[in-house]
CSV table of C-alpha atoms and ligand atoms in Angstrom, one decimal:
chain,number,residue,atom,x,y,z
W,234,MET,CA,210.5,-52.5,185.3
W,235,ALA,CA,212.5,-54.5,187.4
W,236,ASN,CA,214.1,-58.1,186.3
W,237,GLU,CA,216.1,-58.8,188.9
W,238,LYS,CA,214.8,-62.3,189.8
W,239,SER,CA,214.8,-63.5,186.4
W,240,LYS,CA,218.4,-61.9,186.4
W,241,SER,CA,219.9,-63.7,189.2
W,242,LEU,CA,217.5,-66.9,188.3
W,243,PHE,CA,218.7,-67.1,184.5
W,244,GLU,CA,222.4,-67.1,186.1
W,245,LYS,CA,222.3,-70.2,188.2
W,246,ALA,CA,220.1,-71.9,185.5
W,247,GLN,CA,223.4,-71.3,182.9
W,248,LEU,CA,225.8,-73.5,185.8
W,249,MET,CA,223.7,-76.4,185.4
W,250,ILE,CA,221.2,-75.5,182.4
W,251,PRO,CA,223.7,-75.4,179.0
W,252,GLY,CA,223.4,-71.7,178.5
W,253,GLY,CA,220.2,-71.9,181.2
W,254,VAL,CA,217.6,-72.4,178.8
W,255,ASN,CA,215.7,-76.3,177.9
W,256,SER,CA,215.2,-74.5,174.1
W,257,PRO,CA,217.3,-72.7,172.5
W,258,VAL,CA,215.4,-69.4,171.3
W,259,ARG,CA,214.5,-68.7,174.5
W,260,ALA,CA,217.7,-67.0,176.4
W,261,PHE,CA,217.1,-64.6,173.7
W,262,LYS,CA,220.3,-64.6,172.1
W,263,ALA,CA,219.1,-63.2,168.8
W,264,VAL,CA,217.9,-60.1,170.6
W,265,GLY,CA,220.1,-59.5,173.3
W,266,GLY,CA,218.9,-58.8,176.9
W,267,ASN,CA,218.1,-61.5,179.8
W,268,PRO,CA,215.3,-64.0,179.2
W,269,LEU,CA,212.2,-63.3,181.2
W,270,PHE,CA,211.0,-66.5,183.8
W,271,ILE,CA,207.7,-66.6,184.1
W,272,SER,CA,206.2,-67.2,186.8
W,273,LYS,CA,201.9,-68.0,185.7
W,274,ALA,CA,200.2,-67.6,183.2
W,275,SER,CA,196.2,-66.7,182.4
W,276,GLY,CA,194.4,-64.8,179.3
W,277,CYS,CA,196.4,-63.7,176.4
W,278,ARG,CA,199.4,-62.5,179.5
W,279,VAL,CA,202.3,-63.9,180.4
W,280,GLU,CA,203.7,-62.6,184.5
W,281,ASP,CA,207.3,-63.1,185.2
W,282,VAL,CA,209.1,-64.2,188.7
W,283,ASP,CA,209.2,-60.3,189.1
W,284,GLY,CA,206.0,-59.6,188.9
W,285,ASN,CA,205.2,-57.6,185.6
W,286,SER,CA,202.3,-58.4,183.5
W,287,TYR,CA,203.1,-58.4,179.7
W,288,ILE,CA,200.1,-59.5,176.7
W,289,ASP,CA,201.9,-62.6,175.0
W,290,TYR,CA,201.8,-63.3,171.4
W,291,VAL,CA,204.4,-66.0,171.0
W,292,GLY,CA,201.5,-68.2,173.0
W,293,SER,CA,203.6,-71.2,174.4
W,294,TRP,CA,204.8,-70.9,170.3
W,295,GLY,CA,201.4,-72.1,169.4
W,296,PRO,CA,199.5,-74.6,171.5
W,297,MET,CA,197.9,-72.1,174.1
W,298,VAL,CA,195.5,-70.8,171.2
W,299,LEU,CA,192.3,-71.0,173.3
W,300,GLY,CA,194.7,-68.3,175.3
W,301,HIS,CA,196.9,-69.1,178.7
W,302,ASN,CA,195.4,-71.9,182.0
W,303,ASN,CA,191.7,-72.2,179.8
W,304,ASP,CA,189.7,-73.4,182.7
W,305,ALA,CA,188.4,-75.9,180.5
W,306,ILE,CA,191.2,-77.3,180.3
W,307,ARG,CA,193.0,-77.4,183.2
W,308,GLU,CA,189.8,-78.4,184.7
W,309,ALA,CA,190.0,-81.3,182.6
W,310,VAL,CA,193.7,-81.8,183.4
W,311,ILE,CA,193.5,-82.5,187.1
W,312,LYS,CA,190.5,-84.8,187.4
W,313,ALA,CA,192.2,-86.5,185.2
W,314,ALA,CA,195.9,-86.7,187.3
W,315,GLN,CA,193.2,-87.2,190.1
W,316,ASN,CA,192.9,-91.4,188.1
W,317,GLY,CA,196.2,-91.4,188.3
W,318,LEU,CA,199.1,-90.3,185.9
W,319,SER,CA,200.7,-93.1,183.0
W,320,PHE,CA,199.5,-96.2,183.2
W,321,GLY,CA,201.2,-97.7,180.0
W,322,ALA,CA,198.3,-99.2,178.7
W,323,PRO,CA,195.3,-98.0,176.1
W,324,THR,CA,192.8,-95.7,177.4
W,325,GLU,CA,189.5,-94.5,177.0
W,326,ALA,CA,191.0,-91.0,176.1
W,327,GLU,CA,193.3,-91.6,173.4
W,328,VAL,CA,190.0,-93.4,172.2
W,329,LEU,CA,188.4,-90.0,172.2
W,330,LEU,CA,191.4,-87.9,171.0
W,331,ALA,CA,192.0,-90.4,168.1
W,332,ASP,CA,188.3,-89.8,167.5
W,333,LYS,CA,188.5,-86.2,167.6
W,334,ILE,CA,191.8,-85.3,165.8
W,335,THR,CA,190.2,-88.0,162.8
W,336,GLN,CA,187.5,-86.2,162.6
W,337,PHE,CA,188.8,-82.9,162.5
W,338,THR,CA,191.9,-83.8,159.4
W,339,GLY,CA,189.8,-86.3,157.9
W,340,ILE,CA,192.8,-88.5,158.8
W,341,ASP,CA,191.9,-92.3,158.6
W,342,MET,CA,194.0,-93.0,160.9
W,343,VAL,CA,196.8,-91.8,164.1
W,344,ARG,CA,199.3,-92.8,166.4
W,345,MET,CA,200.4,-90.6,169.4
W,346,VAL,CA,203.6,-89.4,169.9
W,347,ASN,CA,205.0,-87.0,172.9
W,348,SER,CA,206.1,-84.5,170.8
W,349,GLY,CA,206.3,-82.8,166.9
W,350,THR,CA,209.5,-84.0,166.7
W,351,GLU,CA,208.8,-87.4,167.3
W,352,ALA,CA,205.4,-87.3,164.7
W,353,VAL,CA,207.8,-85.8,162.0
W,354,MET,CA,210.3,-88.8,162.7
W,355,SER,CA,208.7,-91.5,162.7
W,356,ALA,CA,206.7,-90.0,160.2
W,357,LEU,CA,209.9,-89.9,157.9
W,358,ARG,CA,210.5,-93.3,158.8
W,359,LEU,CA,206.7,-94.5,157.6
W,360,ALA,CA,207.1,-92.2,154.4
W,361,ARG,CA,210.5,-94.7,153.8
W,362,ALA,CA,208.9,-97.6,154.4
W,363,TYR,CA,205.5,-97.4,152.9
W,364,THR,CA,208.2,-95.9,149.1
W,365,LYS,CA,210.7,-98.9,150.0
W,366,ARG,CA,213.2,-94.7,149.2
W,367,ASP,CA,215.2,-92.7,151.0
W,368,LYS,CA,215.5,-89.9,149.9
W,369,ILE,CA,214.1,-87.1,151.8
W,370,ILE,CA,213.3,-83.4,150.6
W,371,LYS,CA,213.0,-80.7,152.9
W,372,PHE,CA,212.5,-76.7,152.2
W,373,GLU,CA,214.5,-73.6,152.7
W,374,GLY,CA,213.7,-72.9,156.8
W,375,ASN,CA,211.4,-74.8,157.4
W,376,TYR,CA,211.3,-77.0,160.9
W,377,HIS,CA,210.3,-80.4,161.4
W,378,GLY,CA,211.4,-80.7,165.1
W,379,HIS,CA,215.6,-81.4,165.8
W,380,VAL,CA,215.5,-85.1,164.0
W,381,ASP,CA,218.9,-85.2,162.6
W,382,SER,CA,217.8,-85.8,159.1
W,383,MET,CA,215.5,-82.5,158.8
W,384,LEU,CA,218.5,-80.4,160.7
W,385,VAL,CA,219.6,-79.3,156.8
W,386,LYS,CA,219.0,-76.8,154.6
W,387,ALA,CA,220.8,-75.5,151.1
W,388,GLY,CA,224.0,-76.3,150.7
W,389,SER,CA,225.8,-74.4,147.8
W,390,GLY,CA,221.3,-74.5,145.6
W,391,ALA,CA,218.7,-76.2,145.4
W,392,LEU,CA,220.3,-79.7,143.2
W,393,THR,CA,222.9,-80.1,146.2
W,394,THR,CA,222.3,-82.8,148.7
W,395,GLY,CA,222.2,-81.3,152.0
W,396,GLN,CA,225.3,-80.8,154.7
W,397,ALA,CA,223.8,-80.5,158.6
W,398,ASP,CA,223.2,-77.2,160.3
W,399,SER,CA,224.1,-79.1,163.6
W,400,LEU,CA,227.9,-80.9,164.2
W,401,GLY,CA,226.4,-84.8,165.4
W,402,VAL,CA,223.9,-85.0,162.2
W,403,GLY,CA,226.3,-87.9,160.1
W,404,MET,CA,227.1,-87.7,156.3
W,405,ASN,CA,225.1,-89.5,155.5
W,406,VAL,CA,221.5,-88.8,157.1
W,407,ALA,CA,222.4,-85.3,155.7
W,408,ALA,CA,223.1,-87.2,152.3
W,409,ASP,CA,219.9,-88.5,151.8
W,410,THR,CA,218.0,-84.6,153.0
W,411,LEU,CA,217.8,-83.1,150.1
W,412,VAL,CA,216.7,-79.4,149.5
W,413,ALA,CA,214.8,-77.4,147.1
W,414,PRO,CA,213.4,-73.6,148.0
W,415,TYR,CA,210.4,-73.1,149.2
W,416,ASN,CA,207.2,-71.4,146.8
W,417,ASP,CA,210.0,-73.0,143.7
W,418,LEU,CA,208.1,-76.2,142.0
W,419,GLY,CA,210.6,-76.2,140.1
W,420,ALA,CA,213.1,-76.7,141.9
W,421,VAL,CA,211.3,-79.5,144.1
W,422,GLU,CA,210.7,-81.5,139.9
W,423,ALA,CA,214.3,-81.1,139.4
W,424,LEU,CA,214.8,-83.3,141.8
W,425,MET,CA,212.4,-85.7,141.7
W,426,GLN,CA,213.6,-86.5,138.2
W,427,LYS,CA,216.8,-86.7,139.1
W,428,TYR,CA,216.5,-88.9,142.6
W,429,SER,CA,213.9,-91.4,143.8
W,430,VAL,CA,212.4,-89.2,146.4
W,431,ALA,CA,210.6,-91.4,149.4
W,432,CYS,CA,209.1,-87.2,150.7
W,433,ALA,CA,208.7,-84.2,150.1
W,434,ILE,CA,208.0,-82.8,153.8
W,435,ILE,CA,207.4,-79.4,154.3
W,436,GLU,CA,205.2,-76.9,156.4
W,437,PRO,CA,202.4,-75.6,154.2
W,438,VAL,CA,202.5,-72.1,156.1
W,439,ALA,CA,206.4,-71.8,157.2
W,440,ALA,CA,205.7,-70.5,160.6
W,441,ASN,CA,209.3,-71.2,161.5
W,442,MET,CA,210.8,-67.9,159.4
W,443,GLY,CA,209.1,-65.5,160.4
W,444,ILE,CA,205.5,-66.4,158.0
W,445,VAL,CA,205.9,-67.5,155.2
W,446,LEU,CA,202.6,-67.9,152.9
W,447,PRO,CA,202.9,-70.4,150.4
W,448,ASP,CA,202.1,-69.0,147.1
W,449,GLU,CA,199.0,-69.8,145.2
W,450,GLY,CA,198.9,-72.6,143.5
W,451,TYR,CA,201.9,-73.9,145.2
W,452,LEU,CA,200.8,-76.8,147.6
W,453,ALA,CA,198.0,-78.0,144.7
W,454,GLY,CA,201.7,-78.1,142.8
W,455,LEU,CA,203.5,-79.5,145.0
W,456,ARG,CA,200.6,-82.5,145.6
W,457,ALA,CA,200.5,-82.9,141.8
W,458,LEU,CA,204.6,-83.4,141.2
W,459,CYS,CA,204.3,-86.1,144.4
W,460,ASP,CA,202.0,-87.9,142.5
W,461,LYS,CA,203.3,-88.0,139.7
W,462,TYR,CA,206.6,-88.9,140.5
W,463,GLY,CA,205.5,-91.5,143.5
W,464,ALA,CA,206.7,-89.6,146.6
W,465,LEU,CA,204.5,-89.4,149.6
W,466,LEU,CA,203.4,-86.0,150.4
W,467,VAL,CA,204.0,-84.8,154.1
W,468,PHE,CA,202.1,-82.3,155.5
W,469,ASP,CA,203.5,-81.2,159.2
W,470,GLU,CA,200.9,-79.0,160.7
W,471,VAL,CA,202.6,-78.5,163.9
W,472,ILE,CA,201.5,-75.7,164.1
W,473,THR,CA,198.4,-75.4,161.7
W,474,GLY,CA,196.8,-77.9,163.0
W,475,PHE,CA,193.6,-76.8,164.5
W,476,ARG,CA,195.2,-72.9,164.3
W,477,LEU,CA,194.5,-72.1,160.9
W,478,ALA,CA,191.5,-73.8,160.4
W,479,LYS,CA,189.3,-77.4,162.3
W,480,GLY,CA,191.4,-79.6,159.2
W,481,GLY,CA,194.5,-77.4,159.8
W,482,ALA,CA,195.8,-76.4,156.3
W,483,GLN,CA,194.9,-79.5,154.3
W,484,GLU,CA,191.8,-78.3,155.3
W,485,TYR,CA,192.7,-74.1,154.0
W,486,PHE,CA,193.9,-74.5,151.3
W,487,ASN,CA,192.0,-77.9,150.1
W,488,VAL,CA,194.8,-79.8,149.5
W,489,LYS,CA,195.0,-83.2,150.5
W,490,ALA,CA,198.8,-85.0,152.5
W,491,ASP,CA,199.6,-88.8,152.4
W,492,LEU,CA,200.8,-88.0,155.6
W,493,ALA,CA,200.0,-85.0,158.3
W,494,THR,CA,202.5,-85.4,161.5
W,495,TYR,CA,200.5,-82.7,164.6
W,496,GLY,CA,201.8,-80.8,168.0
W,497,LYS,CA,201.6,-77.9,169.7
W,498,ILE,CA,197.3,-77.1,169.9
W,499,ILE,CA,197.4,-80.9,170.4
W,500,GLY,CA,198.4,-81.3,173.6
W,501,GLY,CA,196.8,-78.1,175.5
W,502,GLY,CA,200.2,-77.3,176.6
W,503,MET,CA,201.4,-81.1,177.5
W,504,PRO,CA,203.9,-82.7,175.4
W,505,VAL,CA,201.9,-84.2,172.3
W,506,GLY,CA,202.4,-85.0,169.4
W,507,ALA,CA,200.4,-87.4,167.0
W,508,TYR,CA,200.9,-88.5,163.3
W,509,GLY,CA,198.5,-89.4,160.7
W,510,GLY,CA,197.3,-90.3,157.5
W,511,LYS,CA,196.0,-92.6,155.1
W,512,ARG,CA,195.1,-96.3,156.2
W,513,GLU,CA,196.6,-97.6,153.4
W,514,ILE,CA,200.3,-95.8,154.8
W,515,MET,CA,199.8,-96.3,158.9
W,516,GLU,CA,198.6,-100.0,158.6
W,517,LEU,CA,202.5,-100.0,157.9
W,518,ILE,CA,203.0,-99.4,162.1
W,519,SER,CA,203.7,-101.9,164.6
W,520,PRO,CA,201.8,-104.1,165.7
W,521,LEU,CA,200.7,-103.8,162.5
W,522,GLY,CA,202.9,-104.0,160.7
W,523,PRO,CA,206.8,-104.2,160.5
W,524,VAL,CA,207.5,-100.3,160.7
W,525,TYR,CA,208.5,-100.0,164.9
W,526,GLN,CA,207.4,-97.2,166.3
W,527,ALA,CA,206.5,-97.1,170.0
W,528,GLY,CA,206.7,-94.6,173.7
W,529,THR,CA,206.7,-95.1,177.0
W,530,LEU,CA,204.0,-91.8,177.8
W,531,SER,CA,202.2,-92.1,174.3
W,532,GLY,CA,198.7,-91.1,175.0
W,533,ASN,CA,199.3,-90.0,178.1
W,534,PRO,CA,196.6,-90.0,179.8
W,535,VAL,CA,196.7,-86.5,181.6
W,536,ALA,CA,198.1,-85.6,178.1
W,537,MET,CA,194.6,-86.4,176.0
W,538,ALA,CA,192.3,-85.1,178.6
W,539,ALA,CA,194.1,-81.6,178.0
W,540,GLY,CA,194.1,-82.6,174.2
W,541,ILE,CA,189.7,-83.8,174.5
W,542,ALA,CA,189.3,-80.5,176.1
W,543,GLN,CA,191.2,-78.2,174.2
W,544,LEU,CA,189.4,-79.8,170.2
W,545,GLU,CA,186.1,-79.8,172.3
W,546,ALA,CA,186.4,-75.7,173.2
W,547,LEU,CA,187.8,-75.7,168.8
W,548,GLU,CA,184.4,-77.8,167.8
W,549,ASN,CA,183.4,-73.5,168.6
W,550,GLY,CA,183.8,-72.6,164.7
W,551,ASP,CA,183.9,-69.2,166.5
W,552,VAL,CA,186.9,-69.7,167.6
W,553,TYR,CA,188.1,-69.6,163.8
W,554,ASN,CA,187.2,-66.0,162.9
W,555,SER,CA,187.6,-64.7,166.2
W,556,ILE,CA,191.3,-64.7,166.0
W,557,GLY,CA,191.6,-64.5,162.6
W,558,GLN,CA,190.3,-61.3,162.9
W,559,LEU,CA,191.8,-60.5,165.4
W,560,GLY,CA,195.3,-61.3,163.3
W,561,GLY,CA,194.5,-59.5,160.8
W,562,ALA,CA,193.7,-56.1,162.6
W,563,LEU,CA,196.4,-56.8,164.1
W,564,ALA,CA,199.0,-57.1,160.6
W,565,GLU,CA,196.6,-54.1,159.4
W,566,GLY,CA,198.3,-51.8,162.1
W,567,LEU,CA,200.8,-52.9,162.0
W,568,ARG,CA,201.5,-51.8,158.1
W,569,GLU,CA,200.3,-48.4,158.6
W,570,ILE,CA,202.3,-47.9,162.1
W,571,THR,CA,205.5,-48.3,160.2
W,572,LYS,CA,204.0,-46.9,157.2
W,573,LYS,CA,203.7,-44.0,159.0
W,574,PHE,CA,208.0,-44.0,160.2
W,575,GLY,CA,208.4,-44.3,157.0
W,576,LEU,CA,209.9,-48.3,157.9
W,577,GLU,CA,210.3,-50.2,155.0
W,578,VAL,CA,208.3,-53.4,156.8
W,579,CYS,CA,206.1,-56.7,155.2
W,580,VAL,CA,203.1,-57.8,157.6
W,581,ASN,CA,203.2,-61.5,156.8
W,582,GLN,CA,199.5,-63.0,158.4
W,583,ILE,CA,197.9,-65.2,157.5
W,584,GLY,CA,194.7,-66.6,160.6
W,585,SER,CA,196.2,-66.0,163.3
W,586,LEU,CA,199.5,-65.9,163.0
W,587,ALA,CA,201.8,-62.8,161.8
W,588,CYS,CA,204.9,-61.8,160.9
W,589,VAL,CA,206.6,-58.0,161.2
W,590,PHE,CA,210.0,-58.4,159.2
W,591,PHE,CA,211.2,-54.9,158.9
W,592,GLY,CA,214.1,-53.5,156.8
W,593,ILE,CA,212.8,-55.7,153.5
W,594,GLU,CA,209.3,-55.6,151.0
W,595,SER,CA,208.7,-58.4,150.3
W,596,ALA,CA,209.1,-62.5,151.9
W,597,ASN,CA,208.1,-65.3,150.4
W,598,SER,CA,211.6,-68.4,150.4
W,599,TYR,CA,214.1,-68.0,152.8
W,600,ALA,CA,216.5,-66.5,150.9
W,601,SER,CA,214.0,-63.0,150.6
W,602,VAL,CA,213.1,-63.3,154.4
W,603,LYS,CA,217.6,-63.6,155.5
W,604,LEU,CA,217.6,-59.9,153.8
W,605,ALA,CA,215.3,-59.0,156.5
W,606,ASP,CA,217.1,-56.6,159.7
W,607,THR,CA,217.4,-58.1,162.6
W,608,GLY,CA,219.6,-55.3,164.4
W,609,LEU,CA,215.9,-53.2,163.8
W,610,TYR,CA,213.6,-56.0,165.0
W,611,ALA,CA,216.0,-56.8,168.0
W,612,GLN,CA,215.1,-53.3,169.4
W,613,PHE,CA,212.0,-53.2,169.1
W,614,PHE,CA,211.2,-56.1,170.7
W,615,SER,CA,213.0,-54.6,174.0
W,616,LYS,CA,211.2,-51.3,173.2
W,617,MET,CA,208.3,-53.2,173.1
W,618,LEU,CA,208.8,-55.8,175.9
W,619,GLN,CA,209.5,-51.8,178.4
W,620,GLU,CA,205.8,-51.2,177.0
W,621,GLY,CA,204.2,-54.5,178.5
W,622,VAL,CA,203.6,-56.5,174.9
W,623,TYR,CA,205.4,-59.8,174.9
W,624,LEU,CA,206.8,-60.5,171.0
W,625,ALA,CA,208.9,-63.7,169.7
W,626,PRO,CA,212.8,-63.7,171.0
W,627,SER,CA,213.5,-63.4,167.3
W,628,GLN,CA,212.3,-62.6,164.0
W,629,PHE,CA,212.1,-65.9,162.5
W,630,GLU,CA,208.8,-66.2,165.0
W,631,ALA,CA,205.5,-65.7,164.5
W,632,MET,CA,203.5,-63.8,166.8
W,633,PHE,CA,200.6,-65.9,167.7
W,634,VAL,CA,196.5,-64.4,168.3
W,635,SER,CA,194.1,-66.6,171.1
W,636,PHE,CA,190.9,-66.6,171.4
W,637,ALA,CA,191.9,-65.1,174.6
W,638,HIS,CA,192.9,-61.7,173.0
W,639,SER,CA,189.8,-58.9,172.3
W,640,GLN,CA,190.6,-56.1,169.9
W,641,ASP,CA,191.5,-54.2,172.8
W,642,ASP,CA,194.7,-56.0,174.1
W,643,ILE,CA,194.7,-55.7,169.5
W,644,ASP,CA,195.6,-51.6,170.1
W,645,ALA,CA,197.1,-51.8,173.0
W,646,THR,CA,199.3,-53.9,171.5
W,647,LEU,CA,199.0,-51.5,168.5
W,648,GLN,CA,199.6,-47.7,171.0
W,649,ALA,CA,202.8,-50.6,173.0
W,650,ALA,CA,204.9,-50.1,168.5
W,651,ARG,CA,204.1,-46.4,168.4
W,652,ASN,CA,205.4,-46.2,171.3
W,653,ALA,CA,208.4,-48.2,170.6
W,654,LEU,CA,208.8,-47.1,167.8
W,655,LYS,CA,208.4,-42.7,168.5
W,656,LYS,CA,211.6,-43.7,171.5
W,657,LEU,CA,213.3,-45.7,168.7
W,658,LYS,CA,213.1,-42.7,166.5
W,659,GLU,CA,214.2,-40.8,169.2
W,660,GLU,CA,216.7,-42.9,170.0
W,661,GLY,CA,218.3,-42.1,165.9
W,662,ALA,CA,217.7,-46.0,165.5
W,663,LEU,CA,215.3,-45.4,162.0
W,664,GLN,CA,217.3,-44.9,159.8
H,157,LIG,C1,207.3,-77.1,166.9
H,157,LIG,C2,207.9,-77.9,165.7
H,157,LIG,C3,207.8,-79.5,165.8
H,157,LIG,C4,208.6,-79.4,167.3
H,157,LIG,O1,207.8,-80.0,168.0
H,157,LIG,P1,208.5,-80.2,169.1
H,157,LIG,O2,207.3,-80.3,169.7
H,157,LIG,O3,209.1,-79.1,169.3
H,157,LIG,O4,209.2,-80.8,169.1
H,157,LIG,C5,208.0,-79.6,164.6
H,157,LIG,N1,207.3,-78.9,163.3
H,157,LIG,C6,206.9,-77.5,163.6
H,157,LIG,C7,206.5,-77.0,161.9
H,157,LIG,C8,206.9,-76.6,164.1
H,157,LIG,O5,206.6,-75.6,164.6
């Protein structure tokens, strides 16, 4: 499998772009080797600049729930672009998309932004303004974009205040972020007793440390704790929104958040984010209220057209049945195959989200996933790539199944996994 062109592009990219990429995980650092430069994508497949084609499970990290280059979305984008790219004034498309988002999710009001990061940043500001409190609880291993206050995980245990993961995050910013382990309600209550907390923000399914599911009753328990201590509950639905169900995790788990953030899927591949929630809270946003938040390109007409087309396609409930079944078949197949090879593996899956953790039996927290065998994942990743399957270039990312995947694609992926593990066994990599 040639990848000369990818290699030379990567060399050149590194001269001008930090690390050669515009978002770190794309650089393949966690798995080694050279990142593939993608030239085009269609359905469940991506093609690199050297002409190799792969069954794709990255799905642009979530937006491509219908598969790549969906006809309806592409046509909507072209049609919108013909009328101009941006006006900086209200458009009908914004109203149509807001209508769809509020209908799907049950939130009262929504504000469009340009990325998931921006949605989270704005929602946190709003939560602080509404509660007139500063502290925020986040959860170990949850990712909320590169918002300063969210680039924090555990310092020394759940009851200590945060320490930044990134240079450049001010001490004062990090100090207002409290960190609790995922799936541990006791730790949350201890923090809420000790501090005056504005909100708890959570990925209702943790999809940025591999896939980690909330324990039975955990999200409802969090809802109850927030109510008890007067904190807001913020669901970061940038991945789960419009993917687990039309109404995202709030619908799937039947737990209502006060605020929710969206991204990825609502742009259909265009750069879009949104945050929304209860009317009483959202009415604090400028120009109605005193919480400032703005965006030159927010509600961009081309991006709105993509979002509308995406949500229209998702109105058909078959999408969720189909991607859920395929996700289940993929996970079940991977469990069987890895078992045949005598591997200790934990495959977590919910709907169209899945993750294979090597070397561990269970994965329900950051502490448990940290023990995964990332070296073996890296080897598996490389072998799968050779077999024509493009997995996420890190153990701690999700596999995204789309409506464009078929049972045949899943079968081909499982056959690739058999071949990959067979080769690793022959090479002595499976101890
Ligand atoms: C991707 C992601 C974000 C950040 O979205 P960007 O569009 O990359 O800024 C925030 N939260 C979650 C849960 C995400 O998966």
